[in-house]
mmCIF file of C-alpha atoms and ligand atoms in Angstrom:
data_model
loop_
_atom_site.group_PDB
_atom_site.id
_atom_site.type_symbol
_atom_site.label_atom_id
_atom_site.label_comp_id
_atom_site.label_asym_id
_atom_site.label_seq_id
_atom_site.Cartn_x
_atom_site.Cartn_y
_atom_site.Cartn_z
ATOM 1 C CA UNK A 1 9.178 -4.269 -17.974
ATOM 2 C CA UNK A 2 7.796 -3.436 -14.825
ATOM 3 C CA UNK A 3 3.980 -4.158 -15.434
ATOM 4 C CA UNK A 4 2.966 -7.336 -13.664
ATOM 5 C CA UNK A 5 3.218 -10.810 -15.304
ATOM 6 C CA UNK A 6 -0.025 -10.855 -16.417
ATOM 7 C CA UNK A 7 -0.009 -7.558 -18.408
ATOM 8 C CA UNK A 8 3.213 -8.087 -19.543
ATOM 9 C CA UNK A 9 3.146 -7.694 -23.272
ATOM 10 C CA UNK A 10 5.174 -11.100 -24.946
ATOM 11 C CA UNK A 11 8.066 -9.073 -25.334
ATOM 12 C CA UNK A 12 8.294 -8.077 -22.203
ATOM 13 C CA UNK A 13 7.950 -11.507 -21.109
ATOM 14 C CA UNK A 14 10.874 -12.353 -23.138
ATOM 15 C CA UNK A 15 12.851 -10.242 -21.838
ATOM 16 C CA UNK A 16 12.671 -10.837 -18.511
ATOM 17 C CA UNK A 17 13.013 -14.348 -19.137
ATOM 18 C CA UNK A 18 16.416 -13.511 -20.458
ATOM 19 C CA UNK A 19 16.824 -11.291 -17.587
ATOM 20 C CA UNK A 20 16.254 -14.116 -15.564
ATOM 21 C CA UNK A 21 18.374 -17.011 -17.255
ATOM 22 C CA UNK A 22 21.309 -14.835 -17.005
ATOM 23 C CA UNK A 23 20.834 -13.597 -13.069
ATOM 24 C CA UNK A 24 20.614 -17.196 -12.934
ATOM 25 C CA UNK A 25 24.125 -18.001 -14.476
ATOM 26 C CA UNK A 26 25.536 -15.458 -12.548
ATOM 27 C CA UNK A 27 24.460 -17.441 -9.946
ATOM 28 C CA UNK A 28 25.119 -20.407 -10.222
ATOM 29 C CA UNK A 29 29.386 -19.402 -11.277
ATOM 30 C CA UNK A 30 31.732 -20.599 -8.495
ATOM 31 C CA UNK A 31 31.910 -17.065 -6.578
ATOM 32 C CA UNK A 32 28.769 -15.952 -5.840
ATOM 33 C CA UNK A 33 27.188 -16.745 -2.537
ATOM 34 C CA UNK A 34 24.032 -15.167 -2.607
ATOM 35 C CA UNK A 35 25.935 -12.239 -1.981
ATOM 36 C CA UNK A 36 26.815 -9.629 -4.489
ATOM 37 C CA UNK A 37 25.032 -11.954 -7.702
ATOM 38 C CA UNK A 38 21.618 -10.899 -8.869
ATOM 39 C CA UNK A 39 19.726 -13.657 -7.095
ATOM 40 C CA UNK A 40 20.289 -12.978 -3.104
ATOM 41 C CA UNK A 41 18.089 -14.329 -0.246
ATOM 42 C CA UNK A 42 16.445 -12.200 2.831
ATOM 43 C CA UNK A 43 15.407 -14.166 5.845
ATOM 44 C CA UNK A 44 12.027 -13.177 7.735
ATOM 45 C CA UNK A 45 12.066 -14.536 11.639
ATOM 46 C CA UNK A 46 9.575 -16.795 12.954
ATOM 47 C CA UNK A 47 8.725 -16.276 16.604
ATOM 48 C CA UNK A 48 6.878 -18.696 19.111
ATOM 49 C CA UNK A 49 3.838 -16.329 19.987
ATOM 50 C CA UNK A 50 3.938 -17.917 23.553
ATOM 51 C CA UNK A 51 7.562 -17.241 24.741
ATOM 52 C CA UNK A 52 8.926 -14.923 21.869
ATOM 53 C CA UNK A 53 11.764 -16.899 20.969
ATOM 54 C CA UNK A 54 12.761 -16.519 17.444
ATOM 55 C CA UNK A 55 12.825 -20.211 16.462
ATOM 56 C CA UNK A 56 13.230 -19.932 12.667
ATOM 57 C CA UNK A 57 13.264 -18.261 9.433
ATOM 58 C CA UNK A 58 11.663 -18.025 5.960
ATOM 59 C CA UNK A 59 13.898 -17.265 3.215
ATOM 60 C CA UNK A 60 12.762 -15.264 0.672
ATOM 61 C CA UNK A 61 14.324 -14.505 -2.473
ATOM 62 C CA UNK A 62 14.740 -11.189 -3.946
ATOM 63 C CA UNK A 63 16.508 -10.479 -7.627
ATOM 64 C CA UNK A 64 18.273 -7.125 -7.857
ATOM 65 C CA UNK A 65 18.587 -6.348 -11.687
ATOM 66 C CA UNK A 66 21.515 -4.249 -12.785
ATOM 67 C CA UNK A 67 19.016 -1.755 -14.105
ATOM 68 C CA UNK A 68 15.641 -1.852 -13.022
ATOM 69 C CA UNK A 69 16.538 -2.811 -9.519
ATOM 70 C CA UNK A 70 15.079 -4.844 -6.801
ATOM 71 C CA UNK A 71 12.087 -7.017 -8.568
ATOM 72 C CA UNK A 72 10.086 -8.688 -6.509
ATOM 73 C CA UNK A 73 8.902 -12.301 -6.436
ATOM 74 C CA UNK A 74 5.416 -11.630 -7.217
ATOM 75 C CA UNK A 75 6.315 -10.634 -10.634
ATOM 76 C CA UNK A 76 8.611 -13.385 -11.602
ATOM 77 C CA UNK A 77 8.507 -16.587 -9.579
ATOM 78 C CA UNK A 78 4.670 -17.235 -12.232
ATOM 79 C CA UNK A 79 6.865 -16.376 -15.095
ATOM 80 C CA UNK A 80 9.850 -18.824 -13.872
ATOM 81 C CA UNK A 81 6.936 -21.454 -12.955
ATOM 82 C CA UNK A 82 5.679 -20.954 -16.685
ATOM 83 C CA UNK A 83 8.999 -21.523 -18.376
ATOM 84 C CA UNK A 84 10.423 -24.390 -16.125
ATOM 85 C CA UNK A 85 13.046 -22.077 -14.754
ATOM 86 C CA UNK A 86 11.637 -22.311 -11.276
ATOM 87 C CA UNK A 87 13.305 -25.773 -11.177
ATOM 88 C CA UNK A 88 17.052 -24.541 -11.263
ATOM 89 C CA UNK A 89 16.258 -21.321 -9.494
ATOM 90 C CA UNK A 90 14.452 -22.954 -6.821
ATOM 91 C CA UNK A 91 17.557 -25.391 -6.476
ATOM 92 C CA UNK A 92 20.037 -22.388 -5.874
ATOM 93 C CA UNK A 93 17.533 -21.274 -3.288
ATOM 94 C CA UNK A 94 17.602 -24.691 -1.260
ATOM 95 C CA UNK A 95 21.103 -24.579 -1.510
ATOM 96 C CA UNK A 96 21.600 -21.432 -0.352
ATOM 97 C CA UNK A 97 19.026 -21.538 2.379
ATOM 98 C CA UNK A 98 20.976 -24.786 3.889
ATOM 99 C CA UNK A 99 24.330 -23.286 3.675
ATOM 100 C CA UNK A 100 23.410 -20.279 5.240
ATOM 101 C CA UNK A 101 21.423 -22.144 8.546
ATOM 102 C CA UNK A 102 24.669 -24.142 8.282
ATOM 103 C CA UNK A 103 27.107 -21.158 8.568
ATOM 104 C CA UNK A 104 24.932 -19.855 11.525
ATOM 105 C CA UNK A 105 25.041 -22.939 13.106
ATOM 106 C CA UNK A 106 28.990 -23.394 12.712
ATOM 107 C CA UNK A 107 29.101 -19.881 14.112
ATOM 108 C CA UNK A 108 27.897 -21.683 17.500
ATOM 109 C CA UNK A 109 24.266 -19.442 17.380
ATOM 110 C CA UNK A 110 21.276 -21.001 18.956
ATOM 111 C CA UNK A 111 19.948 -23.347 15.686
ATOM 112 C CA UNK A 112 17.229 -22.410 13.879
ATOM 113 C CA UNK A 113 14.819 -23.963 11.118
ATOM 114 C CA UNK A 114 15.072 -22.575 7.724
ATOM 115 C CA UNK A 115 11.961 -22.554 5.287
ATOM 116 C CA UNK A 116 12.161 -22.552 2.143
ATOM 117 C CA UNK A 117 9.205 -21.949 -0.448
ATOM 118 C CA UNK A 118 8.454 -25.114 -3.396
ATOM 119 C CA UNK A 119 5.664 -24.236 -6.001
ATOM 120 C CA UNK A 120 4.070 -26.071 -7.673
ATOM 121 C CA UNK A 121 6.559 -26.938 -11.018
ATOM 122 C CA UNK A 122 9.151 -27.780 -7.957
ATOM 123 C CA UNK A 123 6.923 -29.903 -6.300
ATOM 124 C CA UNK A 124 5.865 -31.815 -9.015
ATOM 125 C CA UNK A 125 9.432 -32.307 -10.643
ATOM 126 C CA UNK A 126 10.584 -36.296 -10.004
ATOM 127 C CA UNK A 127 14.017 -35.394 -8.585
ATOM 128 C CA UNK A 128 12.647 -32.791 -5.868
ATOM 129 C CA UNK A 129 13.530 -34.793 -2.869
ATOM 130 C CA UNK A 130 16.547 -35.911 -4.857
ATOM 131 C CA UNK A 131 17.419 -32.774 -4.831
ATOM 132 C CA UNK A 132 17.085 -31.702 -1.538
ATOM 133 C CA UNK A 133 18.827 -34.354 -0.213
ATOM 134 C CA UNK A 134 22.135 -33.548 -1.950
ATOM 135 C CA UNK A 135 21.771 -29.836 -0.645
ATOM 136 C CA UNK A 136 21.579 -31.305 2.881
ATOM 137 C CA UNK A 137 24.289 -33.660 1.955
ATOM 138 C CA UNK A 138 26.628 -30.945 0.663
ATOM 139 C CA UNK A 139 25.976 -28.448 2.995
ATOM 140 C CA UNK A 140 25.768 -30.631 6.292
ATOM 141 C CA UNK A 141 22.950 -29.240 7.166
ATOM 142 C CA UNK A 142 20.779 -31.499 9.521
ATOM 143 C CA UNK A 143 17.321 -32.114 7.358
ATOM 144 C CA UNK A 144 15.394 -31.542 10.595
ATOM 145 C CA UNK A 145 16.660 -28.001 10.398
ATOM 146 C CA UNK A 146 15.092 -27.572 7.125
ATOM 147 C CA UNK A 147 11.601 -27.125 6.315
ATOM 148 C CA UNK A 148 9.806 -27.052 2.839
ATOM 149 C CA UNK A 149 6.553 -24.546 2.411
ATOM 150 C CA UNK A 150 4.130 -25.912 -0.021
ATOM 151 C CA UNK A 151 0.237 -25.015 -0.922
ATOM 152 C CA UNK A 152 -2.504 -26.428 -1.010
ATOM 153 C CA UNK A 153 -3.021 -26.534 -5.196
ATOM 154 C CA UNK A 154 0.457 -27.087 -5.531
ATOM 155 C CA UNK A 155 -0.448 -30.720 -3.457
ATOM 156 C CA UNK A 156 -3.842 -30.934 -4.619
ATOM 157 C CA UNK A 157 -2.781 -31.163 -8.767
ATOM 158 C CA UNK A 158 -2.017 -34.854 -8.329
ATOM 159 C CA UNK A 159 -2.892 -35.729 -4.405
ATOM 160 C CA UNK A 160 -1.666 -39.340 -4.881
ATOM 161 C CA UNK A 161 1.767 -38.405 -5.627
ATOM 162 C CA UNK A 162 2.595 -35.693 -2.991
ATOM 163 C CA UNK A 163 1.474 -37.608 -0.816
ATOM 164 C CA UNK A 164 4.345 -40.021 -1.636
ATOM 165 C CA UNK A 165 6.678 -37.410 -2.139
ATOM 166 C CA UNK A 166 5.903 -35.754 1.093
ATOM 167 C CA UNK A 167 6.362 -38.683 3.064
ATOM 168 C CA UNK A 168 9.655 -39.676 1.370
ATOM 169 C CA UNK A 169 10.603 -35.458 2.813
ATOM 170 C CA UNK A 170 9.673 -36.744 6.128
ATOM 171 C CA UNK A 171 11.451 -40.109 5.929
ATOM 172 C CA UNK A 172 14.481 -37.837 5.282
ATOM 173 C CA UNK A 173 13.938 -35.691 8.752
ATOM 174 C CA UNK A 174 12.576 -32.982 6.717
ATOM 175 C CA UNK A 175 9.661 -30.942 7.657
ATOM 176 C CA UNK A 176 6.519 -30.032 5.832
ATOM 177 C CA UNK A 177 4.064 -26.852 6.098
ATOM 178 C CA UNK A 178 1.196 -25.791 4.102
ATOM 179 C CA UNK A 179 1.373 -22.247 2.653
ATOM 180 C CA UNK A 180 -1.414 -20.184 2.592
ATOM 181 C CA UNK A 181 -3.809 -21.931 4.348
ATOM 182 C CA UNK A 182 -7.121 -21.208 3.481
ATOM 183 C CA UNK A 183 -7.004 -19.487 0.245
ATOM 184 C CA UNK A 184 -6.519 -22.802 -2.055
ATOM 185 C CA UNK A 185 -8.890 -25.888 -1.408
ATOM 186 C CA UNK A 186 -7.779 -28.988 0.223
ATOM 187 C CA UNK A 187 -10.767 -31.344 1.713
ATOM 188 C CA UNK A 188 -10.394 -32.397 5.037
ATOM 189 C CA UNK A 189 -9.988 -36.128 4.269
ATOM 190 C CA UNK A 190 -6.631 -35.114 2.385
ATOM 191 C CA UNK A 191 -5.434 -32.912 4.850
ATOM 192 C CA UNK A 192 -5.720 -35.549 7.117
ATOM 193 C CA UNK A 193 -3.111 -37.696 5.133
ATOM 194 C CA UNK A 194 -0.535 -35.040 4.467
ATOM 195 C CA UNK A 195 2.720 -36.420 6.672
ATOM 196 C CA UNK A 196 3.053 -32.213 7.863
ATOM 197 C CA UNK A 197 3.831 -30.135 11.643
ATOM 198 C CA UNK A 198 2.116 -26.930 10.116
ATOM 199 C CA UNK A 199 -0.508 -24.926 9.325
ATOM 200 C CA UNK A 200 0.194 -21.719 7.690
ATOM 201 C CA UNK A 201 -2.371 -19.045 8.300
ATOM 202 C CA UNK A 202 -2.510 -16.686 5.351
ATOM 203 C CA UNK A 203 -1.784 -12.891 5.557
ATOM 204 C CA UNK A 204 -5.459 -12.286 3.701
ATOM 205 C CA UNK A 205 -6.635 -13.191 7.005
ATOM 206 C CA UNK A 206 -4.266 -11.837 8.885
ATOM 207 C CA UNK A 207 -4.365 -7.988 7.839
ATOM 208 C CA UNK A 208 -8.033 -7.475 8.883
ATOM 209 C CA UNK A 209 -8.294 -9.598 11.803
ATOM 210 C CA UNK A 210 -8.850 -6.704 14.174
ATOM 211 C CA UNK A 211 -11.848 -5.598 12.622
ATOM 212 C CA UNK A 212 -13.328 -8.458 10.530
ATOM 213 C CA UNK A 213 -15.438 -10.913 12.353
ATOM 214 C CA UNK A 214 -15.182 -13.201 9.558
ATOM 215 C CA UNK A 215 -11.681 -13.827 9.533
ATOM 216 C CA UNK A 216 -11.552 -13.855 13.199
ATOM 217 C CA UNK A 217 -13.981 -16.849 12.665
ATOM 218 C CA UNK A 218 -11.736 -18.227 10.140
ATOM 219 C CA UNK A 219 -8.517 -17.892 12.231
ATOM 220 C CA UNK A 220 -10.206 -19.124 15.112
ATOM 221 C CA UNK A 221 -10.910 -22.552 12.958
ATOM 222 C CA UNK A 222 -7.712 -23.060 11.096
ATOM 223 C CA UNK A 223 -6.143 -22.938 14.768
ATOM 224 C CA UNK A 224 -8.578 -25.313 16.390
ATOM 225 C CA UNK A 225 -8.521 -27.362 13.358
ATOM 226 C CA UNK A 226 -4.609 -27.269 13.202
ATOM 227 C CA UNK A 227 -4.369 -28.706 16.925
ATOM 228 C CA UNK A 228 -6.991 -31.413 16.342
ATOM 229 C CA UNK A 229 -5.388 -32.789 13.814
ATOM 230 C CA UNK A 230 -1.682 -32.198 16.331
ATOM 231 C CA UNK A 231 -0.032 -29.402 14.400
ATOM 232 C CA UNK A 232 1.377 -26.211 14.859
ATOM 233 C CA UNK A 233 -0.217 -22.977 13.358
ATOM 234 C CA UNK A 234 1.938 -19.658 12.430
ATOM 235 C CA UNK A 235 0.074 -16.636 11.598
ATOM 236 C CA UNK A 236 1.816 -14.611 8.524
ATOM 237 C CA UNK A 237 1.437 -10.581 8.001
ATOM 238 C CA UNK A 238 1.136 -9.643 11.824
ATOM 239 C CA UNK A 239 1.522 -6.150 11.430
ATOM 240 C CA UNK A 240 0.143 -5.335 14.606
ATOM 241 C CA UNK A 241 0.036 -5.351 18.055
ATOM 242 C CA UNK A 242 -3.702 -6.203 18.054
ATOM 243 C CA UNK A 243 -3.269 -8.535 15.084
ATOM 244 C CA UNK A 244 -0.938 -10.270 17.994
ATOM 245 C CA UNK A 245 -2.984 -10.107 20.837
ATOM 246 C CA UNK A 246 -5.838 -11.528 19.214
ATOM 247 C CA UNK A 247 -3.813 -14.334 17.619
ATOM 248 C CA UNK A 248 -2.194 -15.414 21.171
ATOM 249 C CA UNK A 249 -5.678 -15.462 23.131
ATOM 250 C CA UNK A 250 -6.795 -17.714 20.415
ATOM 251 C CA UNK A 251 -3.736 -19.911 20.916
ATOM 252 C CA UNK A 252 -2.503 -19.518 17.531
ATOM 253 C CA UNK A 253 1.622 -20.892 18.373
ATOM 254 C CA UNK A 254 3.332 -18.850 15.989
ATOM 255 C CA UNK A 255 3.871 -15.575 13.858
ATOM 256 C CA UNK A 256 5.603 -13.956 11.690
ATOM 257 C CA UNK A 257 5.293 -10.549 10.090
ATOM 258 C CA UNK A 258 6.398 -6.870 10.282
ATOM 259 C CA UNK A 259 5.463 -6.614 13.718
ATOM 260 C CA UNK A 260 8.539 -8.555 14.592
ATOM 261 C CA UNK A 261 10.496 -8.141 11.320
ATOM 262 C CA UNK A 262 10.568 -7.761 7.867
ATOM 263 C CA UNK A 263 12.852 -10.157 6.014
ATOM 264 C CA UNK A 264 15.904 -9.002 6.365
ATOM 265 C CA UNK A 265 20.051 -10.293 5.402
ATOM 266 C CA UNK A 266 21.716 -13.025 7.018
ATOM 267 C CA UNK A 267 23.583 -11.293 8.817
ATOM 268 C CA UNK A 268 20.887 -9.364 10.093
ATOM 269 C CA UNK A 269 19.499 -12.622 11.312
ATOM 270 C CA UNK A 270 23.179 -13.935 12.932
ATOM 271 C CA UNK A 271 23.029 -10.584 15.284
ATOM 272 C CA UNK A 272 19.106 -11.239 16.418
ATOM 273 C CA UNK A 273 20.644 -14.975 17.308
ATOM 274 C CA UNK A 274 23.496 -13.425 19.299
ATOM 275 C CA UNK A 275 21.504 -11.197 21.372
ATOM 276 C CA UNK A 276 19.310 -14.245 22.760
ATOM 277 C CA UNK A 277 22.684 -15.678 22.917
ATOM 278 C CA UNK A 278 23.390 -12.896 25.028
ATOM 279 C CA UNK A 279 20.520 -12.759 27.392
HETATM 280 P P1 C2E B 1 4.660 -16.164 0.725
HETATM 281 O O1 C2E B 1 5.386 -17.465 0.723
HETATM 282 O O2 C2E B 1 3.243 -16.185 1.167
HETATM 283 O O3 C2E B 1 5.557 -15.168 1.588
HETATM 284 C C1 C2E B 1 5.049 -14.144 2.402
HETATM 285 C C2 C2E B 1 5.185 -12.786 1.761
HETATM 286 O O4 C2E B 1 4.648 -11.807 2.662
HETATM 287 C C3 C2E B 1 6.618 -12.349 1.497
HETATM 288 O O5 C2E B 1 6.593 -11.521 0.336
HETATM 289 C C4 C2E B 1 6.932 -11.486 2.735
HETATM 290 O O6 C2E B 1 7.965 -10.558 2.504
HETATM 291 C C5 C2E B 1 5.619 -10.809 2.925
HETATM 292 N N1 C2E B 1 5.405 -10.386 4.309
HETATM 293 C C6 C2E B 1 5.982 -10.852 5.429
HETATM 294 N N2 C2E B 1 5.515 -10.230 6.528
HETATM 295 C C7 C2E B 1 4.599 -9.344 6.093
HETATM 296 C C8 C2E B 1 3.748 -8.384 6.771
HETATM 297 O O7 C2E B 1 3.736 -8.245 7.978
HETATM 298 N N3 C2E B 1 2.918 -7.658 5.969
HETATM 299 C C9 C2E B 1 2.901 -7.797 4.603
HETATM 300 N N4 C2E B 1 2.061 -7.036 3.915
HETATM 301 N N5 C2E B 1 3.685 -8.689 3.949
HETATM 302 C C10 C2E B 1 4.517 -9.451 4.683
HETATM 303 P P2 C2E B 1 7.685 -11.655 -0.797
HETATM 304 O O8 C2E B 1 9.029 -11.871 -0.170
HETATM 305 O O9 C2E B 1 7.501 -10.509 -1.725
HETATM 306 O O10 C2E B 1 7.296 -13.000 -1.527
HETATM 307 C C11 C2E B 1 6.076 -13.098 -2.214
HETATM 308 C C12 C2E B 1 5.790 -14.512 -2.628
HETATM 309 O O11 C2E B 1 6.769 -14.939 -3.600
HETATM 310 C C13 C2E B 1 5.903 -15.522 -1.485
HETATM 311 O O12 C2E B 1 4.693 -15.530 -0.772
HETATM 312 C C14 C2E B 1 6.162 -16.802 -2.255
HETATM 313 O O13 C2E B 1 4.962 -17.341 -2.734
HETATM 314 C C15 C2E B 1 6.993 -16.307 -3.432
HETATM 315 N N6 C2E B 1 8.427 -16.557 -3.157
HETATM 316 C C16 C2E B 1 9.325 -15.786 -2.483
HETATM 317 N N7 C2E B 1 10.542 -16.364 -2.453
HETATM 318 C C17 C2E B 1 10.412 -17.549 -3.116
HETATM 319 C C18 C2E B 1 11.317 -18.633 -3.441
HETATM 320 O O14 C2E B 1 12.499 -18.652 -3.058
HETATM 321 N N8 C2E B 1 10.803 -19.679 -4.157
HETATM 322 C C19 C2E B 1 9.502 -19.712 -4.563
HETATM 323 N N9 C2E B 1 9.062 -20.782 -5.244
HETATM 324 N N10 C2E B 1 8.620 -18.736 -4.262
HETATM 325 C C20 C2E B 1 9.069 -17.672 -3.559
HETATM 326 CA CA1 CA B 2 5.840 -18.980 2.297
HETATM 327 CA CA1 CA B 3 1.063 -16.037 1.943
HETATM 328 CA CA1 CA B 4 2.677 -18.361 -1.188
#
């Protein structure tokens, strides 16, 4: 059960697809809030590298099996992608996500931006934006407080089309960002077209950049190349303090990582806000 998705055995396969359908269910009955079901989501802050605000947060989701525990993402968001599952669960997520940045704000803390993480299945499913909308809708949540994470393959498996779809998102108010910058191919030209306010630099890069010249030279681009083409750039996986230093004399705008915080409950999140509130 525990061996990763691409060992797992068919059986195993099966039954944490069961596993999953049912956490799911759980989910998705009248009660739960993300709370005390299966399905729950942390929050990792995002802080401007310049002023060290904390100006928003990635929600991540974790499922906490009644008996194996807390599984993490990497070893069943490809198996929920494979079976088509990622569509529902990915809809609870949204909807969570906005309702929670909704409650904060109703709480009178300082707004934030919530991201939320589409692969590819979710990107590629017609009612997507449909979708999001009605989460907004139900929730109140203002779509320019919500922001959709996406990567590169996940736009690049049918370019013409999320193209469209990510303008409709932007039409709405909603913001875009590409995940994981770097690791997947876009060209240039493309990236060019994509209607998005961020570049996502990924943790790969990140964890060696005190030592590797390489991806210092590669951080150094994706942040030149992010403000030539007028976007932001966030660093993920600073772990350090020289990770950090190095990322704000290259004018990187953003990071997030364990440096800061690891993703932690909402409520974790509505104290942080109250102690800028504070100062
Ligand atoms: P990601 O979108 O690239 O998210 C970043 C991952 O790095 C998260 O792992 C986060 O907890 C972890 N991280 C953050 N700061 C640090 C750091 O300083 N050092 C290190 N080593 N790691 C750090 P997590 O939460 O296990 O999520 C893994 C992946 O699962 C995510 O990668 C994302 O692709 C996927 N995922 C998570 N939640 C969702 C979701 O709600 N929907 C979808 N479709 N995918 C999700
Ligand atoms: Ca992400
Ligand atoms: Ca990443
Ligand atoms: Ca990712």
């Amino acid at each position: 059960f525990y061996a990763s998705e691409m060992n797992a055995s068919v059986e195993e396969k099966l039954v944490l697809l069961e596993g999953l359908r049912s956490a799911l269910d759980a989910c998705l009955e009248p009660g739960c809030r993300g709370g005390d079901c299966q399905f729950s989501l942390l929050y990792q802050p995002k802080v401007d590298l310049r002023t060290g605000r904390l100006f928003g947060v990635e929600a991540l989701i974790r499922w906490n099996h009644p008996e194996h525990g807390m599984i993490s993402p990497l070893r069943f968001i490809g198996l929920a992608e494979e079976s088509g599952l990622i569509v529902p669960i990915g809809e609870w997520v949204v909807r969570t996500a906005c309702a929670q940045a909704q409650a904060w704000r109703a709480a009178g803390l300082p707004p934030l931006t919530v991201s939320v993480n589409v692969s590819a299945r979710q990107f590629e499913e017609k009612r997507l934006v449909e979708r999001i909308a009605d989460a907004l809708r139900d929730t109140g949540l203002p779509p320019e407080a919500l922001e959709v994470e996406v990567t590169e393959s996940s736009i690049m498996r049918d370019l013409a089309r999320s193209v469209d779809k990510m303008r409709e998102l932007e039409a709405m108010g909603v913001s875009l960002s590409i995940d994981d910058f770097g690791t997947g191919y876009s060209s240039l030209s493309a990236l060019k077209s994509f209607p998005i306010s961020r570049l996502k630099i990924d943790k790969s890069f990140v964890s060696d950049l005190a030592h590797s010249a390489d991806d210092q030279a590669i951080a150094m681009a994706v942040i030149s190349l992010g403000h030539k083409l007028n976007l932001r750039v966030i660093a993920e996986g600073v772990e350090t303090e020289q990770q950090r230093d190095f990322l704000r004399a290259n004018d990187c705008d953003e990071m997030q990582g364990y440096l800061f915080s690891r993703p932690v409950p909402a409520a974790r999140i509505a104290e942080m806000l109250a102690t800028t509130l504070a100062s």
